PDB file of C-alpha atoms in Angstrom:
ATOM      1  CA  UNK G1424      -9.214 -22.581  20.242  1.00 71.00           C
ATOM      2  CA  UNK G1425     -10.720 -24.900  17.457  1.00 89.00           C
ATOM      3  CA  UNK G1426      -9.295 -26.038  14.582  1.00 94.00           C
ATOM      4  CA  UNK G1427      -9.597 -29.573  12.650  1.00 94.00           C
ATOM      5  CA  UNK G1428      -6.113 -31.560  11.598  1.00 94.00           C
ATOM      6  CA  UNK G1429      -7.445 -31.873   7.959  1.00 95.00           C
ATOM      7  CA  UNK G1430      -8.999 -28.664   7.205  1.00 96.00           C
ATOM      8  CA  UNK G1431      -7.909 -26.294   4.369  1.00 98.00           C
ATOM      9  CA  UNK G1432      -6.702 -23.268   6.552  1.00 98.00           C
ATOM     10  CA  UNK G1433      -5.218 -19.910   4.971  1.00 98.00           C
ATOM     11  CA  UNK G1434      -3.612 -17.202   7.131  1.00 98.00           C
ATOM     12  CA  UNK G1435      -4.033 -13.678   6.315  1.00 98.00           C
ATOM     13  CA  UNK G1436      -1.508 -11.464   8.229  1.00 96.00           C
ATOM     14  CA  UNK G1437      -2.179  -7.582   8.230  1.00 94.00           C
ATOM     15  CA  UNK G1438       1.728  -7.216   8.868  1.00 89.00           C
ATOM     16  CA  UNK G1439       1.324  -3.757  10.642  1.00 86.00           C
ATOM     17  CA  UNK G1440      -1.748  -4.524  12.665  1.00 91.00           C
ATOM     18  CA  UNK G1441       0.043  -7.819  14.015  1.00 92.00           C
ATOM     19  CA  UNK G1442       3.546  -5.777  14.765  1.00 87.00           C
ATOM     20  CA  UNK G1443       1.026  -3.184  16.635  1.00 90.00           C
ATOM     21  CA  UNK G1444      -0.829  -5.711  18.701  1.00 94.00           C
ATOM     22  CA  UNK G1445       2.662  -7.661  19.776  1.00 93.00           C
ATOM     23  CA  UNK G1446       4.435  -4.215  20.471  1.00 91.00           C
ATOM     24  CA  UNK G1447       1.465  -3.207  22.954  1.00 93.00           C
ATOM     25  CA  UNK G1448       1.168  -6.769  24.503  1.00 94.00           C
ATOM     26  CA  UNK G1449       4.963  -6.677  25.396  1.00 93.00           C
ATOM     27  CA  UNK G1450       6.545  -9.581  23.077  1.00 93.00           C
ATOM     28  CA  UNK G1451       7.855  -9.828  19.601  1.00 89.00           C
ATOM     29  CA  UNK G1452       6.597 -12.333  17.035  1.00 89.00           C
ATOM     30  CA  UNK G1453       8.791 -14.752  15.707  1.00 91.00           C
ATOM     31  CA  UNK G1454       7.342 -15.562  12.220  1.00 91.00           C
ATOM     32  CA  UNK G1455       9.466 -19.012  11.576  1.00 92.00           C
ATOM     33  CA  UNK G1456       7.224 -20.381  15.042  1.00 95.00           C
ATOM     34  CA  UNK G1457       4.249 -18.687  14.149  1.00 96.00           C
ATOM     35  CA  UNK G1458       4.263 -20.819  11.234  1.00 96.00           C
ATOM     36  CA  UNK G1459       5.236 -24.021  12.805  1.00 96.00           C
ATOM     37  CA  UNK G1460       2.271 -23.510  15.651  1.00 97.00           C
ATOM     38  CA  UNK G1461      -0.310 -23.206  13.232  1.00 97.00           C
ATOM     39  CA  UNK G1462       0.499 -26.019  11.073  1.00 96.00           C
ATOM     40  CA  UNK G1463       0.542 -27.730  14.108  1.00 96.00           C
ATOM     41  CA  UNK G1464      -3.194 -27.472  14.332  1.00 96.00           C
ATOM     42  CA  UNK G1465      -4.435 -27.343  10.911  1.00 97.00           C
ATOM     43  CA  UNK G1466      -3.669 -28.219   7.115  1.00 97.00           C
ATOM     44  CA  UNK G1467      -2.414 -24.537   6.038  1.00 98.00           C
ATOM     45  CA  UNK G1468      -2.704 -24.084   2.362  1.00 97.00           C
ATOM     46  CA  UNK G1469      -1.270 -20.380   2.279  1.00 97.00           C
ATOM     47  CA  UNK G1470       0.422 -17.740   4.625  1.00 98.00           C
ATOM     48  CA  UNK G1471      -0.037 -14.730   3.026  1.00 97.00           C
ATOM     49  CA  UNK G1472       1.774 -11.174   4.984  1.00 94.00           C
ATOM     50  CA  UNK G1473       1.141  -8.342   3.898  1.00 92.00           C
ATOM     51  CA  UNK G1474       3.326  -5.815   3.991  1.00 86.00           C
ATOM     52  CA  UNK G1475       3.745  -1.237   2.377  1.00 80.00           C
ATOM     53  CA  UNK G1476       7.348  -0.763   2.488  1.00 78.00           C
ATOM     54  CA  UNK G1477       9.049   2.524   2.282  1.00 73.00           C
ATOM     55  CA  UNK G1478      11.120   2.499  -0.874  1.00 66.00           C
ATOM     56  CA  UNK G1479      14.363   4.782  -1.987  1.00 57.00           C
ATOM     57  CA  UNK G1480      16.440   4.932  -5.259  1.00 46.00           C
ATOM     58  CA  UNK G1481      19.221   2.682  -3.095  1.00 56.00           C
ATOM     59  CA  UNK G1482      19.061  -1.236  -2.178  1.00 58.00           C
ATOM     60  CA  UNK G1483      16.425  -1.654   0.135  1.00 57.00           C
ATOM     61  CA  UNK G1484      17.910  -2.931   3.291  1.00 55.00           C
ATOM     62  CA  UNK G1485      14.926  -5.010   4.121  1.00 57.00           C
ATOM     63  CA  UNK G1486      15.260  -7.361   1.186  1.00 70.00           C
ATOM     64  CA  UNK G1487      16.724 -10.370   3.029  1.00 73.00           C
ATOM     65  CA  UNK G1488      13.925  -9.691   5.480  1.00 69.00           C
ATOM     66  CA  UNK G1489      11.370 -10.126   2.654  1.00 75.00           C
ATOM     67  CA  UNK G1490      13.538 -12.630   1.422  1.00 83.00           C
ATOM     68  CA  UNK G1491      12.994 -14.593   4.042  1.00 83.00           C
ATOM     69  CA  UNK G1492       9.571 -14.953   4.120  1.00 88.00           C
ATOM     70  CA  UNK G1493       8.992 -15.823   0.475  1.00 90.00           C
ATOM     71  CA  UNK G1494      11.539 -18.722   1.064  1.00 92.00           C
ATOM     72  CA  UNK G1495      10.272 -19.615   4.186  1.00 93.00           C
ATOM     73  CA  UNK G1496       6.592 -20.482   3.853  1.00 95.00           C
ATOM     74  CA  UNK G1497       4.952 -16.856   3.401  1.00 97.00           C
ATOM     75  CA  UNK G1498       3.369 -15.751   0.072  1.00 96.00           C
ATOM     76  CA  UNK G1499       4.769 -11.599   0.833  1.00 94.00           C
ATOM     77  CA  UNK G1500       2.264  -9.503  -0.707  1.00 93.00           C
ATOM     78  CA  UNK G1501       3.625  -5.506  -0.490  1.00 87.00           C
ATOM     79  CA  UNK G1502       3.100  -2.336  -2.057  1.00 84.00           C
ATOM     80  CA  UNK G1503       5.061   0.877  -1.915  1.00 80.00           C
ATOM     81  CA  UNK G1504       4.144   3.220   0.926  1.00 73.00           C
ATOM     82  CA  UNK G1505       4.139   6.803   0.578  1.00 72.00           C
ATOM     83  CA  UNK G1506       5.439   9.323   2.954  1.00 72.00           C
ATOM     84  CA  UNK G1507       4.532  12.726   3.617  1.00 67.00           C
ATOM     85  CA  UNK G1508       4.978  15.320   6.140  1.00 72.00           C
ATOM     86  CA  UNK G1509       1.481  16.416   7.121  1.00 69.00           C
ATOM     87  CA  UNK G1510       0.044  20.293   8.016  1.00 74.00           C
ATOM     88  CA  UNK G1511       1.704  20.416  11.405  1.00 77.00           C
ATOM     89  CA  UNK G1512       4.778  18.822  10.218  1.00 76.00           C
ATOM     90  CA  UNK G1513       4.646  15.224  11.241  1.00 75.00           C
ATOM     91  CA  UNK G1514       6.387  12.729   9.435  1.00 65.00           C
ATOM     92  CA  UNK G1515       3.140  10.074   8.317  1.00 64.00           C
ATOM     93  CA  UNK G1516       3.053   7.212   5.735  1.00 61.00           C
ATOM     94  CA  UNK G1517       0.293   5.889   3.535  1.00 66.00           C
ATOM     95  CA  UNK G1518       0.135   2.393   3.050  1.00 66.00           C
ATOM     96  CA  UNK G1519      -2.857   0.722   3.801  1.00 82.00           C
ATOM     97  CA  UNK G1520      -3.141  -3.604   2.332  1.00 90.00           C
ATOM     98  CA  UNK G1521      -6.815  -3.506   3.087  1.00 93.00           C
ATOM     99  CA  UNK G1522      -7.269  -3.857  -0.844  1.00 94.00           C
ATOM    100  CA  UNK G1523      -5.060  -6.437  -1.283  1.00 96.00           C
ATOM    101  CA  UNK G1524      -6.188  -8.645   2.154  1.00 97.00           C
ATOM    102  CA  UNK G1525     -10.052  -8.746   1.078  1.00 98.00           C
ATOM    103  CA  UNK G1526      -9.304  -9.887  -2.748  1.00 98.00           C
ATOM    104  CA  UNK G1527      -6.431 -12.519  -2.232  1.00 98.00           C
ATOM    105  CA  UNK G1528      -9.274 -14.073   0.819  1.00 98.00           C
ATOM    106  CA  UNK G1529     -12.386 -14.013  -1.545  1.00 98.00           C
ATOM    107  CA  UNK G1530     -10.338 -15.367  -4.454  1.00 98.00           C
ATOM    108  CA  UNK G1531      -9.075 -18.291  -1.941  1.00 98.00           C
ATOM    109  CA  UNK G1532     -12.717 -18.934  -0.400  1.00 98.00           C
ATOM    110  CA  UNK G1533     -13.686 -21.676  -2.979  1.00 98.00           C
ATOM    111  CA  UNK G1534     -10.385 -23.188  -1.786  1.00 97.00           C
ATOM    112  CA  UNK G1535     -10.017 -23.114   1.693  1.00 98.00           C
ATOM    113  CA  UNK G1536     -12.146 -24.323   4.552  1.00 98.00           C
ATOM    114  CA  UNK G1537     -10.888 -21.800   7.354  1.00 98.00           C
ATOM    115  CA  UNK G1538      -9.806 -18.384   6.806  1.00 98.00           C
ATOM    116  CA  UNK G1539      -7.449 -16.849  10.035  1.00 98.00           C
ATOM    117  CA  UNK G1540      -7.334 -13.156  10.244  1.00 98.00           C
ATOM    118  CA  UNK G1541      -4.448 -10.990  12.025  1.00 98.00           C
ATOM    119  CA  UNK G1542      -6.475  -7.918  12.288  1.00 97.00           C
ATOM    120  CA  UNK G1543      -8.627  -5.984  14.293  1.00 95.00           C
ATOM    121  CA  UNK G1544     -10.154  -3.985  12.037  1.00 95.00           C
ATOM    122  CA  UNK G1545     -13.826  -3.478  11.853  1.00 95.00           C
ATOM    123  CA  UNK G1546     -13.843  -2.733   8.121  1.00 95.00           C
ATOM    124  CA  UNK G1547     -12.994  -6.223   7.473  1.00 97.00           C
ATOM    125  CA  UNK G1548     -16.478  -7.148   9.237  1.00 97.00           C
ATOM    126  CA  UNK G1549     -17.916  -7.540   5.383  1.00 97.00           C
ATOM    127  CA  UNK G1550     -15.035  -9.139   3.802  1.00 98.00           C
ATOM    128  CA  UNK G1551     -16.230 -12.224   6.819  1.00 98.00           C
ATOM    129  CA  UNK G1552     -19.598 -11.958   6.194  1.00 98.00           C
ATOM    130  CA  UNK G1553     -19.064 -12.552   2.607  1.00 98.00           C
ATOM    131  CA  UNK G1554     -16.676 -15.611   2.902  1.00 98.00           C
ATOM    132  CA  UNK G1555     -18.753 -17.351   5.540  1.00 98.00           C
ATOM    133  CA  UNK G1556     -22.028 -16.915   3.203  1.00 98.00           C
ATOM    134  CA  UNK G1557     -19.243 -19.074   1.235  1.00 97.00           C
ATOM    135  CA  UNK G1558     -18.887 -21.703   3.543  1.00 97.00           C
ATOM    136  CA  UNK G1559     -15.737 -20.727   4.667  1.00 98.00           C
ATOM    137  CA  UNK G1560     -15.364 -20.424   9.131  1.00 98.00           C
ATOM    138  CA  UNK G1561     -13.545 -17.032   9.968  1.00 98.00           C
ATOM    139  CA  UNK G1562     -11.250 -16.737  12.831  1.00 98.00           C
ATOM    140  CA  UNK G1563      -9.912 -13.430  13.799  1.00 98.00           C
ATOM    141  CA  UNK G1564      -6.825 -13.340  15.930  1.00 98.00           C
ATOM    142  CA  UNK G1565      -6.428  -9.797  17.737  1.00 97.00           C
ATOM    143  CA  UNK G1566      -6.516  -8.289  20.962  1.00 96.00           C
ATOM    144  CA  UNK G1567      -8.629  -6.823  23.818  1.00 96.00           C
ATOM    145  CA  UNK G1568      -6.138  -6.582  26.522  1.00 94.00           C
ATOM    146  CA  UNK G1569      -5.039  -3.512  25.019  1.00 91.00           C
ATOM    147  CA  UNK G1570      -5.911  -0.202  26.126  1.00 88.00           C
ATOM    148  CA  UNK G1571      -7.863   0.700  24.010  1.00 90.00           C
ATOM    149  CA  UNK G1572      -8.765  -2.487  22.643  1.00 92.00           C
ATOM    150  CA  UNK G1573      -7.728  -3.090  19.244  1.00 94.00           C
ATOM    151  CA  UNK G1574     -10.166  -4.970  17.643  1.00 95.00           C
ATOM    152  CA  UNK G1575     -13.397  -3.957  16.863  1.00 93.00           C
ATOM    153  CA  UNK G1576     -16.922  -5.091  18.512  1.00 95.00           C
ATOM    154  CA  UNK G1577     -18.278  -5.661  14.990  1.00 96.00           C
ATOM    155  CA  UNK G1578     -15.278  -7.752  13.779  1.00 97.00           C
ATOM    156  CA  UNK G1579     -15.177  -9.695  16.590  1.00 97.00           C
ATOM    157  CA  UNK G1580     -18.737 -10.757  16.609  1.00 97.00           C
ATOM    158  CA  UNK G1581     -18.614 -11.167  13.273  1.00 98.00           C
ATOM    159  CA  UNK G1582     -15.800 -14.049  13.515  1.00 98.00           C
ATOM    160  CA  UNK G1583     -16.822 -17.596  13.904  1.00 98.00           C
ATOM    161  CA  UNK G1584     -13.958 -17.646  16.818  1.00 97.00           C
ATOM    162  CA  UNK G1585     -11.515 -14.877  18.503  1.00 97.00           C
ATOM    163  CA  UNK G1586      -8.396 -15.431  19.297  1.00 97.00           C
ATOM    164  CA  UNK G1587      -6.841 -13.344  21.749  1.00 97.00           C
ATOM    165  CA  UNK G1588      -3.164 -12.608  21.410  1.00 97.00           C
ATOM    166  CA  UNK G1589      -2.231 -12.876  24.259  1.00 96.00           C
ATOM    167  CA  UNK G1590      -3.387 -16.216  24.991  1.00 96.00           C
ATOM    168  CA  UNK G1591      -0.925 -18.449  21.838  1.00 96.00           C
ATOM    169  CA  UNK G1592       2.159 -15.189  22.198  1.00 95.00           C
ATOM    170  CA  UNK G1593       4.041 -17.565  24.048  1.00 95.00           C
ATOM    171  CA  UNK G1594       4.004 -20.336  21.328  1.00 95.00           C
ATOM    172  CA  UNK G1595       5.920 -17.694  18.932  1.00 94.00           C
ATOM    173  CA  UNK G1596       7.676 -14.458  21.588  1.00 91.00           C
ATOM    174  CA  UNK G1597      11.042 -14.125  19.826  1.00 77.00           C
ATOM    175  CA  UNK G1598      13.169 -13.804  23.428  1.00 61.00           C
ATOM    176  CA  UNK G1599      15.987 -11.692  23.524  1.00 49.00           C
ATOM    177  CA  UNK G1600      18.325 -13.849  24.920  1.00 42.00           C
ATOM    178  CA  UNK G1601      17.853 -16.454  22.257  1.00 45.00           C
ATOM    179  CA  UNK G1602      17.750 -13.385  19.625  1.00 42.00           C
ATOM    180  CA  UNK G1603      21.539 -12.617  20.709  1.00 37.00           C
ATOM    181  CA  UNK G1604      22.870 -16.649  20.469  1.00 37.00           C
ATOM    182  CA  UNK G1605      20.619 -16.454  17.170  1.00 39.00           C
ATOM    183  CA  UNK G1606      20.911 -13.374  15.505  1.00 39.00           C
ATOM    184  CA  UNK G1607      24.208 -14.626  12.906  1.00 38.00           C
ATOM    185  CA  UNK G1608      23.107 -18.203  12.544  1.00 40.00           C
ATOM    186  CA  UNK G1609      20.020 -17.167  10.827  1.00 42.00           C
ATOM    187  CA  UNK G1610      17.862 -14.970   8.835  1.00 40.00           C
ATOM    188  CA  UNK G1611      15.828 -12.399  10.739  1.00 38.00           C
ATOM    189  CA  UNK G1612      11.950 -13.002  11.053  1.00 43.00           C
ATOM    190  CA  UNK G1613      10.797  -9.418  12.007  1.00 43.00           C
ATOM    191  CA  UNK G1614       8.398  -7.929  10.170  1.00 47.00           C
ATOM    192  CA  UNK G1615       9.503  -6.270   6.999  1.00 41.00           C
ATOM    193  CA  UNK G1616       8.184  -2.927   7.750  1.00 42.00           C
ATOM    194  CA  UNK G1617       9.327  -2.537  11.281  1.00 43.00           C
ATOM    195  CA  UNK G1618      11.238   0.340  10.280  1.00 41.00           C
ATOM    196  CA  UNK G1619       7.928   2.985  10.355  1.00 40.00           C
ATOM    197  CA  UNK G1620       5.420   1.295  12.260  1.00 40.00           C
ATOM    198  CA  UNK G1621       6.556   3.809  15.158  1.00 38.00           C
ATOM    199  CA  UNK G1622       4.819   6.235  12.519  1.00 41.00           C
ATOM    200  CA  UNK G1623       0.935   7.447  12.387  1.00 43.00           C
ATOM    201  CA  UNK G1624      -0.496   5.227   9.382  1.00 43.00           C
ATOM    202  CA  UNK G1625      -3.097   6.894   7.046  1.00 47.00           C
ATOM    203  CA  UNK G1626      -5.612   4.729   5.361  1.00 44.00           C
ATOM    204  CA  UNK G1627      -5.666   4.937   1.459  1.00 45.00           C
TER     205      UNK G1627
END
């Protein structure tokens, strides 16, 4: 894994893609360390997570979630996702960030150095390709000790360097013991739309 001290370094978390990739490998992300180990290696200028979150009339009960990543080094971008019961009557959820991802990292190319992708998504092969005709290096951090795996060939060749999950999970697992001991001493650092990534997700 290579990264320079004093390079400009934005992170661009696909919330749902990350919270897929952690759930198959076995762990759970702890977003407070996640932080701390990559400013440990570079000069991060941004964190962005993104983030569709189901909505309702009431108070959300993931605000202090999303809270807590706007006051804890994140920049939370989310949009409202959209639920539907399909044709055979599955519960399923629109709420795709694709959109959102690709402008906030071309706006930020003139400012950054290194751009750090949680995704595996193939679609984001041009979004790289544009940015690195910018100067920028790509890293993509995803998996392909999944079955299947979940990032795609063109992605991942498109990259300037893969990172495999699996290999940095230990620098930010969230155990459960220390999850107990933890859990009223301090804000919770789950991803804010943990509660329907269990469901199908449509693209927009």
């Amino acid at each position: 894994m290579f990264f320079q001290p004093d390079e400009r370094t934005c992170l661009f978390i696909d919330g749902s893609s990350l919270y897929s990739a952690s759930r198959h490998l076995g762990f759970d992300v702890d977003y407070r360390n996640l932080l701390t180990f990559f400013r440990s290696k570079c000069h991060i200028i941004r964190a962005y997570y993104y983030s569709a979150i189901l909505e309702s009339e009431e108070y959300s009960p993931l605000k202090p979630l999303t809270d807590w990543l706007v006051y804890n080094g994140y920049s939370l971008v989310t949009k409202t996702a959209r639920e539907f019961v399909d044709q055979n009557g599955r519960r399923r959820v629109k709420g795709s960030m694709d959109i959102e991802l690709a402008v906030d990292m071309m706006e930020m190319a003139p400012k950054i150095d290194h751009a750090v992708l949680f995704s595996g998504d193939a679609d984001f092969r041009r979004l790289l390709e544009s940015v690195q005709r910018q100067g920028v290096r790509t890293t993509v951090v995803s998996s392909v000790r999944t079955s299947p795996p979940l990032i795609g060939d063109d992605l991942r060749r498109q990259a300037d360097q893969f990172i495999e999950l699996a290999d940095i999970a230990a620098q930010f697992t969230r155990r459960q013991g220390e999850a107990r001991v933890t859990r009223q001493q301090q804000a919770p650092v789950r991803h804010p739309a943990d509660q329907f990534s269990e469901l199908d997700h449509d693209e927009d």
